[in-house]
Coordinates of N, CA and C and ligand atoms in Angstrom, one line a residue:
M1 N 29.9 -74.4 1.1 CA 29.9 -73.0 0.7 C 28.7 -72.6 -0.2
T2 N 28.0 -71.6 0.1 CA 26.9 -71.1 -0.6 C 27.4 -69.9 -1.5
L3 N 27.0 -69.9 -2.8 CA 27.3 -68.8 -3.6 C 26.3 -67.7 -3.3
R4 N 26.8 -66.5 -3.0 CA 25.9 -65.4 -2.6 C 26.1 -64.2 -3.5
A5 N 27.2 -64.1 -4.2 CA 27.5 -62.9 -5.0 C 28.4 -63.1 -6.2
L6 N 28.2 -62.4 -7.3 CA 29.0 -62.3 -8.4 C 29.7 -60.9 -8.5
I7 N 31.0 -60.8 -8.6 CA 31.7 -59.5 -8.6 C 32.4 -59.3 -10.0
F8 N 32.0 -58.3 -10.7 CA 32.4 -58.1 -12.1 C 33.5 -57.0 -12.2
D9 N 34.6 -57.2 -12.9 CA 35.4 -56.2 -13.4 C 34.6 -55.5 -14.5
V10 N 35.0 -54.3 -14.9 CA 34.3 -53.5 -15.9 C 35.0 -53.5 -17.3
D11 N 36.2 -52.9 -17.3 CA 36.9 -52.7 -18.6 C 37.3 -54.1 -19.1
G12 N 36.9 -54.4 -20.3 CA 37.3 -55.7 -20.9 C 36.4 -56.9 -20.5
T13 N 35.7 -56.7 -19.4 CA 34.9 -57.9 -18.9 C 33.4 -57.6 -19.2
L14 N 32.9 -56.5 -18.8 CA 31.5 -56.2 -19.1 C 31.4 -55.8 -20.6
S15 N 32.4 -55.1 -21.1 CA 32.4 -54.5 -22.4 C 33.8 -54.3 -22.9
E16 N 34.0 -54.4 -24.2 CA 35.4 -54.1 -24.8 C 35.6 -52.6 -24.8
T17 N 35.9 -52.0 -23.7 CA 35.9 -50.5 -23.5 C 37.3 -49.9 -23.9
E18 N 38.3 -50.7 -24.0 CA 39.7 -50.1 -24.0 C 40.0 -49.2 -25.2
E19 N 39.4 -49.5 -26.4 CA 39.6 -48.7 -27.6 C 38.9 -47.3 -27.3
A20 N 37.8 -47.3 -26.6 CA 37.2 -46.0 -26.3 C 38.0 -45.2 -25.3
H21 N 38.6 -45.9 -24.3 CA 39.6 -45.3 -23.4 C 40.7 -44.7 -24.2
R22 N 41.3 -45.5 -25.1 CA 42.5 -45.1 -25.8 C 42.2 -43.8 -26.6
R23 N 41.0 -43.9 -27.3 CA 40.6 -42.7 -28.1 C 40.4 -41.5 -27.2
A24 N 39.8 -41.7 -26.1 CA 39.6 -40.5 -25.1 C 40.9 -39.9 -24.7
F25 N 41.9 -40.8 -24.3 CA 43.2 -40.3 -24.0 C 43.8 -39.5 -25.1
N26 N 43.9 -40.1 -26.3 CA 44.5 -39.4 -27.4 C 43.9 -38.1 -27.8
E27 N 42.6 -38.0 -27.8 CA 41.9 -36.8 -28.1 C 42.2 -35.7 -27.0
T28 N 42.3 -36.2 -25.8 CA 42.7 -35.3 -24.7 C 44.1 -34.7 -24.8
F29 N 45.0 -35.6 -25.2 CA 46.4 -35.2 -25.4 C 46.4 -34.2 -26.6
A30 N 45.7 -34.4 -27.7 CA 45.8 -33.5 -28.8 C 45.2 -32.2 -28.4
E31 N 44.1 -32.2 -27.7 CA 43.4 -31.0 -27.3 C 44.3 -30.1 -26.4
A32 N 45.1 -30.8 -25.6 CA 46.0 -30.1 -24.7 C 47.3 -29.6 -25.5
G33 N 47.4 -29.9 -26.7 CA 48.6 -29.5 -27.5 C 49.8 -30.4 -27.2
M34 N 49.6 -31.6 -26.7 CA 50.8 -32.4 -26.4 C 51.2 -33.3 -27.6
D35 N 52.4 -33.8 -27.5 CA 52.8 -34.6 -28.7 C 52.6 -36.1 -28.3
W36 N 51.9 -36.4 -27.3 CA 51.6 -37.8 -26.9 C 50.5 -38.4 -27.8
H37 N 50.8 -39.6 -28.3 CA 49.7 -40.3 -29.0 C 50.0 -41.8 -28.8
W38 N 49.0 -42.5 -28.2 CA 49.2 -43.9 -27.9 C 48.6 -44.8 -29.0
S39 N 49.5 -45.6 -29.7 CA 49.1 -46.6 -30.7 C 48.5 -47.8 -29.9
V40 N 47.9 -48.7 -30.7 CA 47.5 -50.0 -30.1 C 48.6 -50.7 -29.4
E41 N 49.8 -50.7 -30.1 CA 51.0 -51.3 -29.6 C 51.4 -50.7 -28.2
D42 N 51.5 -49.4 -28.2 CA 51.8 -48.6 -27.0 C 50.8 -49.0 -25.9
Y43 N 49.5 -49.0 -26.2 CA 48.5 -49.2 -25.2 C 48.5 -50.6 -24.6
T44 N 49.0 -51.6 -25.4 CA 49.0 -52.9 -25.0 C 50.0 -53.0 -23.8
W45 N 51.1 -52.4 -23.8 CA 52.0 -52.4 -22.6 C 51.6 -51.4 -21.6
L46 N 51.0 -50.3 -22.0 CA 50.6 -49.3 -21.0 C 49.4 -49.8 -20.1
L47 N 48.6 -50.7 -20.7 CA 47.5 -51.3 -19.9 C 47.9 -52.1 -18.7
K48 N 49.2 -52.5 -18.8 CA 49.7 -53.3 -17.6 C 49.7 -52.4 -16.4
T49 N 49.8 -51.1 -16.6 CA 49.6 -50.2 -15.4 C 48.2 -49.8 -15.4
T50 N 47.5 -50.2 -14.3 CA 46.0 -50.0 -14.2 C 45.8 -48.6 -13.7
G51 N 44.7 -48.0 -14.2 CA 44.3 -46.6 -13.7 C 44.8 -45.6 -14.7
G52 N 44.0 -44.7 -15.1 CA 44.4 -43.7 -16.1 C 45.5 -42.8 -15.7
K53 N 45.4 -42.2 -14.5 CA 46.4 -41.3 -14.0 C 47.7 -42.0 -13.9
E54 N 47.7 -43.2 -13.3 CA 48.9 -44.1 -13.1 C 49.5 -44.4 -14.5
R55 N 48.6 -44.6 -15.5 CA 49.1 -45.0 -16.8 C 49.8 -43.8 -17.5
M56 N 49.3 -42.6 -17.3 CA 50.0 -41.4 -17.8 C 51.3 -41.2 -17.1
R57 N 51.4 -41.5 -15.8 CA 52.6 -41.3 -15.1 C 53.6 -42.3 -15.6
A58 N 53.2 -43.5 -15.9 CA 54.1 -44.6 -16.4 C 54.6 -44.2 -17.7
F59 N 53.8 -43.5 -18.6 CA 54.3 -43.1 -19.9 C 55.3 -42.0 -19.7
R60 N 55.1 -41.0 -18.8 CA 56.0 -40.0 -18.5 C 57.4 -40.6 -18.1
A61 N 57.3 -41.6 -17.2 CA 58.6 -42.2 -16.8 C 59.3 -42.9 -17.9
H62 N 58.5 -43.6 -18.8 CA 59.0 -44.2 -20.0 C 59.8 -43.2 -20.9
N63 N 59.2 -42.0 -21.0 CA 59.9 -40.9 -21.8 C 61.0 -40.3 -21.1
G64 N 61.2 -40.6 -19.8 CA 62.3 -40.0 -19.0 C 62.1 -38.5 -18.8
A65 N 60.8 -38.1 -18.8 CA 60.5 -36.7 -18.7 C 59.9 -36.3 -17.4
A66 N 60.0 -35.0 -17.1 CA 59.4 -34.5 -15.8 C 58.0 -34.0 -16.1
A67 N 57.7 -33.7 -17.3 CA 56.3 -33.1 -17.6 C 55.5 -34.2 -18.3
P68 N 54.2 -34.1 -18.2 CA 53.4 -33.2 -17.4 C 53.5 -33.5 -15.9
S69 N 53.3 -32.5 -15.1 CA 53.3 -32.7 -13.6 C 52.2 -33.6 -13.2
D70 N 52.2 -34.1 -11.9 CA 51.1 -34.9 -11.4 C 49.8 -34.1 -11.4
D71 N 49.9 -32.8 -11.1 CA 48.7 -32.0 -11.1 C 48.1 -31.8 -12.5
E72 N 49.0 -31.7 -13.5 CA 48.6 -31.6 -14.9 C 48.0 -32.9 -15.3
I73 N 48.5 -34.0 -14.9 CA 48.0 -35.3 -15.2 C 46.6 -35.5 -14.6
A74 N 46.4 -35.0 -13.4 CA 45.1 -35.1 -12.8 C 44.0 -34.3 -13.6
A75 N 44.4 -33.1 -14.1 CA 43.5 -32.3 -14.9 C 43.3 -33.0 -16.3
L76 N 44.3 -33.6 -16.9 CA 44.1 -34.3 -18.1 C 43.2 -35.5 -17.9
H77 N 43.3 -36.1 -16.8 CA 42.4 -37.3 -16.5 C 41.0 -36.9 -16.4
T78 N 40.7 -35.7 -15.8 CA 39.3 -35.2 -15.7 C 38.8 -35.0 -17.1
A79 N 39.6 -34.4 -17.9 CA 39.1 -34.1 -19.3 C 38.9 -35.4 -20.1
K80 N 39.8 -36.4 -19.8 CA 39.7 -37.7 -20.5 C 38.4 -38.4 -20.0
T81 N 38.1 -38.3 -18.8 CA 36.9 -39.0 -18.2 C 35.6 -38.4 -18.9
A82 N 35.6 -37.0 -19.1 CA 34.4 -36.4 -19.8 C 34.3 -36.9 -21.2
R83 N 35.5 -37.0 -21.9 CA 35.4 -37.4 -23.3 C 35.0 -38.9 -23.4
Y84 N 35.5 -39.7 -22.5 CA 35.1 -41.1 -22.5 C 33.6 -41.2 -22.2
G85 N 33.1 -40.5 -21.3 CA 31.7 -40.5 -20.9 C 30.8 -40.1 -22.1
A86 N 31.2 -39.1 -22.9 CA 30.5 -38.7 -24.1 C 30.5 -39.8 -25.1
L87 N 31.7 -40.5 -25.3 CA 31.8 -41.6 -26.3 C 30.8 -42.7 -25.9
V88 N 30.8 -43.1 -24.6 CA 29.9 -44.2 -24.2 C 28.5 -43.8 -24.3
A89 N 28.1 -42.5 -24.0 CA 26.8 -42.0 -24.2 C 26.3 -42.1 -25.6
S90 N 27.3 -42.0 -26.6 CA 26.9 -42.0 -28.0 C 26.7 -43.4 -28.5
R91 N 26.7 -44.4 -27.5 CA 26.4 -45.8 -27.8 C 27.5 -46.4 -28.6
A92 N 28.8 -46.0 -28.3 CA 29.9 -46.5 -29.1 C 30.2 -48.0 -28.6
L93 N 29.7 -48.4 -27.5 CA 30.1 -49.7 -27.0 C 28.8 -50.6 -26.8
T94 N 29.1 -51.9 -26.8 CA 28.0 -52.9 -26.4 C 28.6 -53.8 -25.3
L95 N 27.7 -54.4 -24.6 CA 28.1 -55.4 -23.6 C 28.6 -56.6 -24.3
R96 N 29.6 -57.3 -23.6 CA 30.1 -58.6 -24.2 C 29.0 -59.7 -24.1
P97 N 29.1 -60.7 -25.0 CA 28.0 -61.7 -25.0 C 27.8 -62.4 -23.6
G98 N 26.5 -62.5 -23.3 CA 26.1 -63.2 -22.1 C 26.1 -62.3 -20.8
V99 N 26.7 -61.1 -20.9 CA 26.8 -60.3 -19.6 C 25.4 -59.9 -19.1
A100 N 24.6 -59.3 -19.9 CA 23.3 -58.9 -19.5 C 22.5 -60.1 -19.0
E101 N 22.5 -61.2 -19.7 CA 21.8 -62.4 -19.3 C 22.2 -62.9 -18.0
L102 N 23.6 -63.0 -17.8 CA 24.1 -63.6 -16.5 C 23.7 -62.7 -15.4
I103 N 23.8 -61.4 -15.5 CA 23.4 -60.5 -14.4 C 21.9 -60.6 -14.1
A104 N 21.1 -60.7 -15.2 CA 19.6 -60.9 -14.9 C 19.4 -62.2 -14.2
A105 N 20.1 -63.3 -14.7 CA 19.8 -64.6 -14.1 C 20.3 -64.6 -12.6
A106 N 21.4 -63.9 -12.3 CA 21.9 -63.8 -10.9 C 20.9 -63.1 -10.0
R107 N 20.3 -62.0 -10.5 CA 19.3 -61.3 -9.8 C 18.1 -62.2 -9.5
A108 N 17.7 -62.9 -10.6 CA 16.5 -63.8 -10.5 C 16.7 -64.9 -9.4
A109 N 18.0 -65.3 -9.3 CA 18.4 -66.3 -8.3 C 18.7 -65.7 -7.0
E110 N 18.4 -64.4 -6.8 CA 18.7 -63.7 -5.5 C 20.1 -63.7 -5.1
L111 N 21.0 -63.7 -6.1 CA 22.4 -63.5 -5.8 C 22.7 -62.0 -5.9
K112 N 23.6 -61.5 -5.1 CA 24.0 -60.1 -5.2 C 25.0 -59.9 -6.4
V113 N 24.9 -58.8 -7.0 CA 25.8 -58.5 -8.1 C 26.6 -57.2 -7.8
A114 N 27.9 -57.3 -8.0 CA 28.8 -56.2 -7.6 C 29.8 -55.9 -8.7
V115 N 30.4 -54.7 -8.6 CA 31.5 -54.3 -9.5 C 32.8 -54.0 -8.6
A116 N 33.9 -54.5 -9.2 CA 35.2 -54.1 -8.6 C 36.1 -53.7 -9.7
T117 N 36.3 -52.4 -9.9 CA 37.0 -51.9 -11.1 C 38.0 -50.9 -10.8
T118 N 39.0 -50.8 -11.6 CA 40.0 -49.8 -11.6 C 39.5 -48.5 -12.2
T119 N 38.6 -48.6 -13.1 CA 38.1 -47.4 -13.8 C 37.3 -46.5 -12.8
N120 N 37.2 -45.2 -13.1 CA 36.5 -44.3 -12.2 C 35.0 -44.5 -12.3
R121 N 34.3 -44.1 -11.2 CA 32.9 -44.3 -11.1 C 32.1 -43.6 -12.2
P122 N 32.4 -42.4 -12.6 CA 31.6 -41.9 -13.8 C 31.6 -42.8 -15.0
N123 N 32.7 -43.5 -15.2 CA 32.8 -44.4 -16.4 C 31.8 -45.6 -16.2
V124 N 31.7 -46.1 -15.0 CA 30.7 -47.2 -14.7 C 29.3 -46.6 -14.9
D125 N 29.0 -45.4 -14.4 CA 27.7 -44.8 -14.5 C 27.4 -44.7 -16.0
A126 N 28.3 -44.2 -16.8 CA 28.1 -44.0 -18.2 C 27.8 -45.3 -18.9
L127 N 28.5 -46.3 -18.6 CA 28.3 -47.7 -19.3 C 26.9 -48.2 -18.9
C128 N 26.5 -48.1 -17.6 CA 25.2 -48.6 -17.2 C 24.1 -47.9 -17.9
R129 N 24.2 -46.5 -17.9 CA 23.1 -45.7 -18.6 C 23.0 -46.1 -20.1
A130 N 24.1 -46.3 -20.8 CA 24.1 -46.6 -22.2 C 23.7 -48.0 -22.4
S131 N 24.0 -48.9 -21.6 CA 23.8 -50.4 -21.8 C 22.5 -50.9 -21.3
W132 N 22.1 -50.4 -20.1 CA 20.9 -50.9 -19.4 C 19.8 -49.8 -19.4
G133 N 20.2 -48.5 -19.7 CA 19.2 -47.5 -19.5 C 18.8 -47.3 -18.1
K134 N 19.8 -47.6 -17.2 CA 19.5 -47.5 -15.7 C 20.8 -46.9 -15.1
E135 N 20.6 -46.4 -13.9 CA 21.7 -45.9 -13.1 C 22.5 -47.1 -12.6
A136 N 23.8 -46.9 -12.4 CA 24.7 -48.1 -12.0 C 24.2 -48.7 -10.7
D137 N 23.7 -48.0 -9.7 CA 23.3 -48.6 -8.5 C 21.9 -49.3 -8.6
E138 N 21.3 -49.1 -9.7 CA 20.1 -50.0 -10.0 C 20.5 -51.3 -10.6
V139 N 21.6 -51.3 -11.3 CA 22.1 -52.5 -12.0 C 22.8 -53.4 -11.0
F140 N 23.7 -52.7 -10.1 CA 24.6 -53.4 -9.2 C 24.2 -53.1 -7.8
D141 N 24.3 -54.1 -6.9 CA 24.0 -53.9 -5.5 C 25.2 -53.1 -4.8
V142 N 26.4 -53.4 -5.3 CA 27.6 -52.8 -4.7 C 28.5 -52.4 -5.8
I143 N 29.1 -51.2 -5.7 CA 30.1 -50.8 -6.7 C 31.4 -50.3 -5.9
A144 N 32.5 -50.8 -6.3 CA 33.8 -50.4 -5.7 C 34.6 -50.0 -7.0
A145 N 35.1 -48.7 -7.0 CA 35.6 -48.2 -8.3 C 36.8 -47.2 -8.1
G146 N 37.7 -47.2 -9.0 CA 38.7 -46.2 -9.2 C 39.5 -45.8 -7.9
D147 N 39.4 -44.5 -7.6 CA 40.2 -43.9 -6.5 C 39.6 -44.1 -5.2
E148 N 38.6 -45.0 -5.1 CA 38.1 -45.3 -3.7 C 39.1 -46.1 -2.9
V149 N 40.0 -46.7 -3.6 CA 41.0 -47.5 -2.9 C 42.4 -46.9 -3.2
K150 N 43.4 -47.1 -2.3 CA 44.7 -46.6 -2.5 C 45.5 -47.3 -3.5
A151 N 45.5 -48.6 -3.5 CA 46.3 -49.4 -4.4 C 45.4 -50.1 -5.4
K152 N 45.6 -49.9 -6.7 CA 44.8 -50.4 -7.8 C 45.3 -51.9 -8.1
K153 N 44.5 -52.6 -8.9 CA 44.9 -54.0 -9.3 C 46.3 -54.0 -9.8
P154 N 47.1 -54.9 -9.5 CA 46.8 -56.3 -9.0 C 46.7 -56.3 -7.4
A155 N 46.8 -55.2 -6.7 CA 46.5 -55.2 -5.3 C 45.1 -55.7 -5.0
P156 N 44.8 -56.3 -3.9 CA 43.5 -56.8 -3.7 C 42.4 -55.8 -3.2
D157 N 42.9 -54.5 -3.0 CA 42.0 -53.5 -2.3 C 40.6 -53.4 -2.8
V158 N 40.5 -53.3 -4.2 CA 39.2 -53.0 -4.7 C 38.2 -54.2 -4.5
F159 N 38.7 -55.4 -4.7 CA 37.9 -56.6 -4.4 C 37.6 -56.7 -2.9
N160 N 38.6 -56.4 -2.1 CA 38.3 -56.4 -0.6 C 37.2 -55.4 -0.3
L161 N 37.2 -54.3 -0.9 CA 36.2 -53.3 -0.6 C 34.8 -53.8 -1.1
A162 N 34.8 -54.4 -2.3 CA 33.5 -54.9 -2.8 C 32.9 -56.0 -1.8
V163 N 33.8 -56.9 -1.4 CA 33.4 -58.0 -0.5 C 32.9 -57.4 0.8
K164 N 33.6 -56.4 1.3 CA 33.2 -55.8 2.6 C 31.8 -55.1 2.5
R165 N 31.6 -54.4 1.4 CA 30.3 -53.7 1.2 C 29.2 -54.8 1.0
L166 N 29.5 -55.9 0.4 CA 28.5 -57.0 0.2 C 28.2 -57.6 1.6
G167 N 29.1 -57.5 2.5 CA 28.9 -58.1 3.8 C 28.9 -59.6 3.8
I168 N 29.8 -60.2 2.9 CA 30.0 -61.6 2.8 C 31.4 -62.0 3.0
D169 N 31.6 -63.4 3.0 CA 33.0 -63.9 3.0 C 33.4 -64.1 1.6
P170 N 34.7 -63.9 1.3 CA 35.1 -64.0 -0.1 C 34.9 -65.4 -0.7
S171 N 34.8 -66.4 0.2 CA 34.5 -67.8 -0.3 C 33.1 -67.9 -0.9
E172 N 32.2 -66.9 -0.6 CA 30.8 -66.9 -1.0 C 30.6 -66.2 -2.3
A173 N 31.7 -65.7 -3.0 CA 31.6 -65.0 -4.2 C 32.5 -65.5 -5.3
V174 N 32.1 -65.2 -6.5 CA 33.0 -65.5 -7.7 C 33.3 -64.2 -8.4
A175 N 34.5 -64.0 -8.8 CA 34.9 -62.8 -9.6 C 35.0 -63.1 -11.1
F176 N 34.7 -62.1 -11.9 CA 34.8 -62.2 -13.3 C 35.8 -61.1 -13.8
E177 N 36.8 -61.6 -14.6 CA 37.9 -60.7 -14.9 C 38.3 -61.0 -16.4
D178 N 39.1 -60.0 -16.9 CA 39.6 -60.2 -18.3 C 41.1 -60.1 -18.3
S179 N 41.8 -59.7 -17.2 CA 43.2 -59.5 -17.2 C 43.9 -60.2 -16.1
R180 N 45.2 -60.4 -16.4 CA 46.1 -61.1 -15.4 C 46.1 -60.3 -14.1
N181 N 46.3 -58.9 -14.2 CA 46.3 -58.1 -13.0 C 45.0 -58.3 -12.2
G182 N 43.9 -58.4 -13.0 CA 42.6 -58.6 -12.3 C 42.5 -60.0 -11.6
V183 N 43.0 -61.0 -12.2 CA 43.1 -62.3 -11.6 C 43.9 -62.3 -10.3
L184 N 45.1 -61.6 -10.3 CA 45.9 -61.6 -9.2 C 45.2 -60.8 -8.0
S185 N 44.5 -59.7 -8.4 CA 43.8 -58.9 -7.4 C 42.7 -59.7 -6.8
A186 N 41.9 -60.4 -7.6 CA 40.7 -61.1 -7.0 C 41.2 -62.3 -6.2
Q187 N 42.2 -63.0 -6.6 CA 42.7 -64.1 -5.9 C 43.4 -63.7 -4.5
A188 N 44.1 -62.5 -4.6 CA 44.7 -62.0 -3.3 C 43.6 -61.6 -2.3
A189 N 42.4 -61.3 -2.8 CA 41.2 -61.0 -1.9 C 40.5 -62.3 -1.5
G190 N 41.0 -63.5 -2.0 CA 40.4 -64.7 -1.5 C 39.3 -65.2 -2.4
L191 N 39.1 -64.6 -3.6 CA 38.0 -65.0 -4.5 C 38.4 -66.0 -5.6
R192 N 37.5 -66.8 -6.0 CA 37.7 -67.6 -7.2 C 37.4 -66.7 -8.4
V193 N 38.1 -67.0 -9.5 CA 38.0 -66.1 -10.7 C 37.7 -66.9 -12.0
I194 N 36.7 -66.4 -12.7 CA 36.4 -66.8 -14.1 C 36.9 -65.8 -15.0
V195 N 37.8 -66.2 -16.0 CA 38.3 -65.2 -16.9 C 37.7 -65.3 -18.3
T196 N 37.3 -64.2 -18.8 CA 37.0 -64.1 -20.2 C 38.0 -63.1 -20.9
P197 N 39.1 -63.7 -21.5 CA 40.1 -62.8 -22.1 C 39.5 -61.8 -23.1
S198 N 40.1 -60.6 -23.1 CA 39.5 -59.6 -24.0 C 40.5 -59.3 -25.1
R199 N 40.2 -58.3 -26.0 CA 41.1 -58.0 -27.1 C 42.5 -57.7 -26.7
Y200 N 42.6 -56.9 -25.7 CA 43.9 -56.4 -25.2 C 44.6 -57.4 -24.3
T201 N 43.9 -58.4 -23.8 CA 44.5 -59.3 -22.8 C 44.7 -60.7 -23.3
A202 N 44.3 -60.9 -24.5 CA 44.2 -62.3 -25.0 C 45.5 -63.1 -24.9
A203 N 46.6 -62.4 -25.0 CA 47.9 -63.1 -24.9 C 48.5 -63.2 -23.5
E204 N 47.8 -62.7 -22.5 CA 48.3 -62.8 -21.1 C 48.2 -64.2 -20.5
D205 N 49.0 -64.4 -19.5 CA 49.1 -65.7 -18.8 C 47.9 -65.9 -17.8
F206 N 47.0 -66.8 -18.1 CA 45.9 -67.0 -17.2 C 45.9 -68.3 -16.5
S207 N 47.2 -68.9 -16.4 CA 47.3 -70.2 -15.8 C 46.8 -70.3 -14.3
L208 N 46.8 -69.1 -13.6 CA 46.4 -69.1 -12.2 C 44.9 -69.0 -12.1
A209 N 44.1 -68.7 -13.2 CA 42.7 -68.5 -13.1 C 42.0 -69.9 -12.7
D210 N 40.8 -69.8 -12.1 CA 40.1 -71.0 -11.8 C 39.4 -71.6 -13.0
W211 N 38.9 -70.7 -13.9 CA 38.3 -71.1 -15.1 C 38.7 -70.0 -16.2
V212 N 38.8 -70.4 -17.5 CA 39.0 -69.5 -18.6 C 37.9 -69.9 -19.6
V213 N 37.0 -69.0 -20.0 CA 36.0 -69.2 -21.0 C 36.1 -68.1 -22.0
E214 N 35.6 -68.4 -23.2 CA 35.7 -67.3 -24.3 C 34.8 -66.1 -23.9
D215 N 33.6 -66.4 -23.4 CA 32.7 -65.3 -23.0 C 31.7 -65.8 -22.0
L216 N 30.8 -65.0 -21.6 CA 29.9 -65.4 -20.5 C 28.5 -65.9 -21.1
S217 N 28.5 -66.4 -22.3 CA 27.3 -66.9 -22.9 C 26.8 -68.1 -22.0
A218 N 25.5 -68.3 -22.1 CA 24.9 -69.3 -21.3 C 25.6 -70.7 -21.3
A219 N 26.0 -71.1 -22.5 CA 26.6 -72.4 -22.7 C 27.9 -72.5 -21.8
N220 N 28.7 -71.4 -21.9 CA 30.0 -71.4 -21.1 C 29.7 -71.4 -19.6
I221 N 28.7 -70.6 -19.2 CA 28.4 -70.6 -17.7 C 27.9 -72.0 -17.3
A222 N 27.1 -72.6 -18.1 CA 26.5 -73.9 -17.8 C 27.7 -74.9 -17.7
A223 N 28.7 -74.8 -18.6 CA 29.8 -75.8 -18.5 C 30.6 -75.5 -17.2
V224 N 30.8 -74.3 -16.9 CA 31.6 -74.0 -15.6 C 30.8 -74.6 -14.4
T225 N 29.5 -74.3 -14.4 CA 28.7 -74.8 -13.3 C 28.7 -76.3 -13.2
L226 N 28.5 -76.9 -14.3 CA 28.4 -78.4 -14.4 C 29.7 -79.1 -14.0
L227 N 30.8 -78.5 -14.5 CA 32.1 -79.2 -14.4 C 32.9 -78.8 -13.1
S228 N 32.5 -77.7 -12.4 CA 33.2 -77.3 -11.2 C 33.3 -78.3 -10.1
P229 N 32.2 -79.0 -9.8 CA 32.3 -80.0 -8.7 C 33.3 -81.1 -9.1
L230 N 33.4 -81.5 -10.4 CA 34.3 -82.5 -10.9 C 35.7 -82.0 -10.7
I231 N 35.9 -80.8 -11.1 CA 37.3 -80.2 -11.1 C 37.8 -80.2 -9.6
R232 N 36.9 -79.8 -8.7 CA 37.2 -79.7 -7.3 C 37.5 -81.0 -6.7
A233 N 36.8 -82.1 -7.2 CA 37.0 -83.4 -6.6 C 38.2 -84.1 -7.1
A234 N 38.7 -83.6 -8.3 CA 39.9 -84.2 -8.9 C 41.2 -84.0 -8.1
Ligands
XBP1 C1 41.1 -51.1 -16.6 C2 41.9 -49.9 -16.5 C3 41.3 -48.5 -16.4 C4 40.9 -47.9 -17.7 C5 40.9 -46.4 -17.5 O1 40.8 -51.6 -15.3 O2 43.1 -50.0 -16.2 O3 42.3 -47.8 -15.9 O4 41.8 -48.2 -18.7 O5 40.1 -45.9 -16.5 P1 39.6 -52.6 -15.0 P2 40.4 -44.5 -15.7 O6 39.5 -53.6 -16.1 O7 40.0 -53.2 -13.7 O8 38.4 -51.7 -14.9 O9 41.0 -43.6 -16.7 O10 39.1 -44.1 -15.2 O11 41.4 -44.8 -14.6
MG2 MG1 39.5 -55.5 -17.0

């Protein structure tokens, strides 16, 4: 098997974005005059539902309420995306350790780099502009994001789409994730997965992951690379 591509999740993997998402949701709810406010505790369980619109629908169901309607949720989500984009543009976030270096090293080694994320494409664009000073399609060869697929993680659809756009076999790529839903999604698409747990996912069960490392710093990547043949032979 030849390694030809690295496929990255965005939220929690490239950057600790979820507090910015939570703030954008809460500011949007306040602006709309709603009594919704998501605490860190609320958001920890709400994150198990991937996708912003899906998450709002999950909260509506939790409240046993009929409002807001799906159309209102779609409009709230558009407003939330604008707020999140402005937050990211104000340089509220940084990339996690080793991310920029790993992507640069992959490019230098002529590996393809891709994104497979639940978040919407404008959020990927905003993070790339703020973190790399470049458009997302200059940083990544392939981007599969948000509503491009019908079923979000843990369904394999978004990783399947990234693999298809890369024109490779899933055995030729490795996925990088921070959540259990992401691991299930990548593995269902036939990918091996390296997990870097994030602030909101640290307590999740990663026993199914191929590797778990604290972050993507060079020492951790070197250890994964060095030890993988041994692990496989065992
Ligand atoms: C993280 C998510 C996203 C964001 C919100 O998924 O679940 O839904 O919290 O993004 P991943 P949107 O780590 O796979 O990117 O509001 O744009 O849906
Ligand atoms: Mg994630």
